[in-house]
Amino acid sequence: SIMKPVVAAAAIELRVISPTDVLDCEGGRFSFAGHVIRDVHAYGRLTLADVVVRSSNIGMTKVGIRLGSERLYNSLKNFGFGAGCRLRLPGETAGILRRHDEWAAIDVATHAFGQGVAVTPLQMLRAVAAIANGGRLPGLRLVEQESPPPPVTVLSASTAAAVREMMYRVVEDP
């Protein structure tokens, strides 16, 4: 579920959806690509913001469909997934993010809600930090004396602010 704000941010940034756009979450069951996507609760219509707050797999599947495999893949790459953090640590891994042209149709759904992709804790922390930092994906370093690589802008400040609000609501909303 932690991938949902990242994908929501990418979709807002690419203008395929806005935080107030409404998605039909199908009462908790949605057939897609020969599979049934389920939500824990039977949600009906939710705004994108509420999809993130309520952690709707169905809502995020519909966001993934709007993005399409290529834009979803490129967005995940822009956030640093599928690439090592270049810290030269023993055992450092790039995680698993297959190229979009290798995806099955269901992968658009599963990647949109955080399954089918394997990421390291540092990659996820860095992606969420980009949302917290006004859209700037931070460079990484091992020790304070090293100069970190400069941050890379992956989102506009307004998109980052909108998704930060969604993330606040996750813990504040009753």
CSV table of C-alpha atoms in Angstrom, one decimal:
chain,number,residue,atom,x,y,z
A,1,SER,CA,0.0,0.0,0.0
A,2,ILE,CA,2.9,2.4,0.4
A,3,MET,CA,3.3,2.4,-3.4
A,4,LYS,CA,-0.2,4.0,-3.8
A,5,PRO,CA,0.9,7.6,-3.0
A,6,VAL,CA,3.8,7.3,-5.4
A,7,VAL,CA,1.6,6.1,-8.3
A,8,ALA,CA,-1.0,8.7,-7.4
A,9,ALA,CA,1.6,11.4,-7.5
A,10,ALA,CA,2.8,10.1,-11.0
A,11,ALA,CA,-0.8,10.1,-12.3
A,12,ILE,CA,-1.5,13.6,-11.0
A,13,GLU,CA,1.8,14.9,-12.4
A,14,LEU,CA,1.0,13.4,-15.8
A,15,ARG,CA,-2.5,15.0,-15.6
A,16,VAL,CA,-4.4,11.7,-16.1
A,17,ILE,CA,-6.3,12.4,-12.9
A,18,SER,CA,-6.7,15.0,-10.2
A,19,PRO,CA,-7.0,14.4,-6.4
A,20,THR,CA,-10.8,15.2,-6.6
A,21,ASP,CA,-11.6,13.0,-9.6
A,22,VAL,CA,-14.0,10.2,-8.6
A,23,LEU,CA,-13.3,6.5,-9.3
A,24,ASP,CA,-15.8,3.7,-9.0
A,25,CYS,CA,-14.4,1.1,-6.7
A,26,GLU,CA,-17.1,-1.4,-7.8
A,27,GLY,CA,-18.3,-2.4,-4.3
A,28,GLY,CA,-15.0,-4.3,-3.6
A,29,ARG,CA,-14.7,-6.6,-6.6
A,30,PHE,CA,-13.4,-5.7,-10.1
A,31,SER,CA,-12.7,-8.0,-13.0
A,32,PHE,CA,-9.6,-7.0,-14.9
A,33,ALA,CA,-7.4,-8.9,-17.4
A,34,GLY,CA,-9.0,-12.3,-16.4
A,35,HIS,CA,-8.4,-11.7,-12.7
A,36,VAL,CA,-10.6,-10.3,-9.8
A,37,ILE,CA,-9.1,-7.4,-8.0
A,38,ARG,CA,-10.5,-7.0,-4.4
A,39,ASP,CA,-10.6,-4.4,-1.8
A,40,VAL,CA,-10.8,-5.2,1.9
A,41,HIS,CA,-13.9,-3.1,2.2
A,42,ALA,CA,-16.7,-2.7,-0.3
A,43,TYR,CA,-16.2,0.9,-1.5
A,44,GLY,CA,-18.3,2.6,-4.1
A,45,ARG,CA,-17.3,5.9,-5.6
A,46,LEU,CA,-14.1,7.5,-4.1
A,47,THR,CA,-12.0,10.5,-5.0
A,48,LEU,CA,-8.4,9.7,-5.8
A,49,ALA,CA,-7.5,11.2,-2.5
A,50,ASP,CA,-9.9,8.8,-0.8
A,51,VAL,CA,-8.5,5.9,-2.9
A,52,VAL,CA,-5.1,6.6,-1.3
A,53,VAL,CA,-6.6,7.1,2.2
A,54,ARG,CA,-8.7,4.0,2.1
A,55,SER,CA,-6.0,2.0,0.2
A,56,SER,CA,-8.3,0.8,-2.5
A,57,ASN,CA,-6.6,-1.7,-4.9
A,58,ILE,CA,-9.5,-1.3,-7.3
A,59,GLY,CA,-9.2,2.5,-7.4
A,60,MET,CA,-5.4,2.3,-8.0
A,61,THR,CA,-6.0,-0.3,-10.7
A,62,LYS,CA,-8.1,2.2,-12.5
A,63,VAL,CA,-5.4,4.8,-12.1
A,64,GLY,CA,-2.9,2.3,-13.5
A,65,ILE,CA,-5.3,1.7,-16.5
A,66,ARG,CA,-5.4,5.5,-17.1
A,67,LEU,CA,-1.6,5.7,-17.0
A,68,GLY,CA,-1.0,2.6,-19.1
A,69,SER,CA,2.0,0.3,-18.8
A,70,GLU,CA,4.6,2.6,-20.4
A,71,ARG,CA,3.8,5.7,-18.4
A,72,LEU,CA,3.5,3.7,-15.2
A,73,TYR,CA,6.8,2.0,-15.8
A,74,ASN,CA,8.5,5.3,-16.6
A,75,SER,CA,7.1,6.9,-13.6
A,76,LEU,CA,8.3,4.1,-11.3
A,77,LYS,CA,11.8,4.4,-12.9
A,78,ASN,CA,11.7,8.2,-12.4
A,79,PHE,CA,11.2,7.6,-8.7
A,80,GLY,CA,14.3,5.4,-8.6
A,81,PHE,CA,12.7,1.9,-8.6
A,82,GLY,CA,14.5,-0.8,-10.7
A,83,ALA,CA,17.9,0.9,-10.2
A,84,GLY,CA,20.5,0.5,-7.5
A,85,CYS,CA,21.1,3.5,-5.2
A,86,ARG,CA,24.8,3.5,-6.2
A,87,LEU,CA,26.1,3.5,-2.7
A,88,ARG,CA,28.5,0.6,-3.3
A,89,LEU,CA,27.1,-1.4,-0.4
A,90,PRO,CA,27.6,-5.1,-0.2
A,91,GLY,CA,24.5,-6.8,-1.4
A,92,GLU,CA,22.9,-3.7,-2.8
A,93,THR,CA,20.2,-4.5,-5.3
A,94,ALA,CA,18.1,-2.7,-7.9
A,95,GLY,CA,15.0,-4.6,-6.7
A,96,ILE,CA,12.7,-6.0,-9.4
A,97,LEU,CA,11.0,-3.8,-12.0
A,98,ARG,CA,10.6,-5.6,-15.3
A,99,ARG,CA,10.4,-3.5,-18.5
A,100,HIS,CA,6.8,-2.6,-19.4
A,101,ASP,CA,7.0,-4.4,-22.7
A,102,GLU,CA,7.5,-7.6,-20.6
A,103,TRP,CA,4.3,-7.1,-18.5
A,104,ALA,CA,1.2,-9.1,-18.7
A,105,ALA,CA,-2.0,-7.1,-18.8
A,106,ILE,CA,-2.6,-7.7,-15.1
A,107,ASP,CA,0.7,-6.1,-14.2
A,108,VAL,CA,-0.8,-2.6,-14.9
A,109,ALA,CA,-3.1,-3.3,-12.0
A,110,THR,CA,-0.7,-5.0,-9.6
A,111,HIS,CA,2.1,-2.5,-10.1
A,112,ALA,CA,-0.3,0.4,-9.5
A,113,PHE,CA,-1.1,-0.9,-6.0
A,114,GLY,CA,2.4,-2.1,-5.2
A,115,GLN,CA,2.5,-5.8,-6.1
A,116,GLY,CA,4.6,-7.4,-8.8
A,117,VAL,CA,7.5,-5.1,-8.1
A,118,ALA,CA,10.1,-5.5,-5.5
A,119,VAL,CA,11.8,-2.5,-4.0
A,120,THR,CA,14.3,-1.9,-1.3
A,121,PRO,CA,13.5,0.0,1.9
A,122,LEU,CA,16.0,2.7,0.8
A,123,GLN,CA,14.3,3.1,-2.6
A,124,MET,CA,10.9,3.4,-1.0
A,125,LEU,CA,12.2,5.9,1.6
A,126,ARG,CA,13.7,8.0,-1.2
A,127,ALA,CA,10.5,8.0,-3.3
A,128,VAL,CA,8.4,9.1,-0.3
A,129,ALA,CA,11.1,11.7,0.5
A,130,ALA,CA,10.5,13.1,-3.0
A,131,ILE,CA,6.9,13.7,-2.1
A,132,ALA,CA,7.9,15.3,1.2
A,133,ASN,CA,10.6,17.4,-0.5
A,134,GLY,CA,8.3,19.2,-2.9
A,135,GLY,CA,8.9,16.8,-5.7
A,136,ARG,CA,12.7,16.5,-5.5
A,137,LEU,CA,14.1,13.0,-5.4
A,138,PRO,CA,17.1,13.2,-3.0
A,139,GLY,CA,20.6,12.1,-3.8
A,140,LEU,CA,22.0,9.6,-1.3
A,141,ARG,CA,25.3,9.4,0.6
A,142,LEU,CA,26.7,7.1,3.2
A,143,VAL,CA,28.4,9.6,5.6
A,144,GLU,CA,27.8,13.2,6.5
A,145,GLN,CA,31.1,14.3,5.1
A,146,GLU,CA,30.3,13.2,1.6
A,147,SER,CA,28.5,15.6,-0.7
A,148,PRO,CA,25.3,13.9,-1.9
A,149,PRO,CA,24.4,13.9,-5.6
A,150,PRO,CA,22.1,16.8,-6.3
A,151,PRO,CA,18.3,16.1,-6.1
A,152,VAL,CA,16.4,15.3,-9.2
A,153,THR,CA,13.0,16.9,-9.7
A,154,VAL,CA,10.4,14.1,-10.3
A,155,LEU,CA,7.2,16.1,-9.4
A,156,SER,CA,6.0,19.6,-9.3
A,157,ALA,CA,5.7,21.2,-5.9
A,158,SER,CA,1.9,21.3,-6.3
A,159,THR,CA,1.6,17.6,-7.0
A,160,ALA,CA,3.9,16.8,-4.1
A,161,ALA,CA,1.7,19.0,-1.8
A,162,ALA,CA,-1.5,17.3,-2.9
A,163,VAL,CA,-0.1,13.8,-2.3
A,164,ARG,CA,1.4,14.9,1.1
A,165,GLU,CA,-2.2,15.9,2.1
A,166,MET,CA,-3.5,12.5,1.1
A,167,MET,CA,-0.7,10.8,3.2
A,168,TYR,CA,-1.6,13.0,6.2
A,169,ARG,CA,-5.2,11.9,5.8
A,170,VAL,CA,-4.2,8.2,5.9
A,171,VAL,CA,-3.3,8.6,9.6
A,172,GLU,CA,-5.7,11.5,10.5
A,173,ASP,CA,-8.9,10.3,8.9
A,174,PRO,CA,-11.3,8.4,11.2
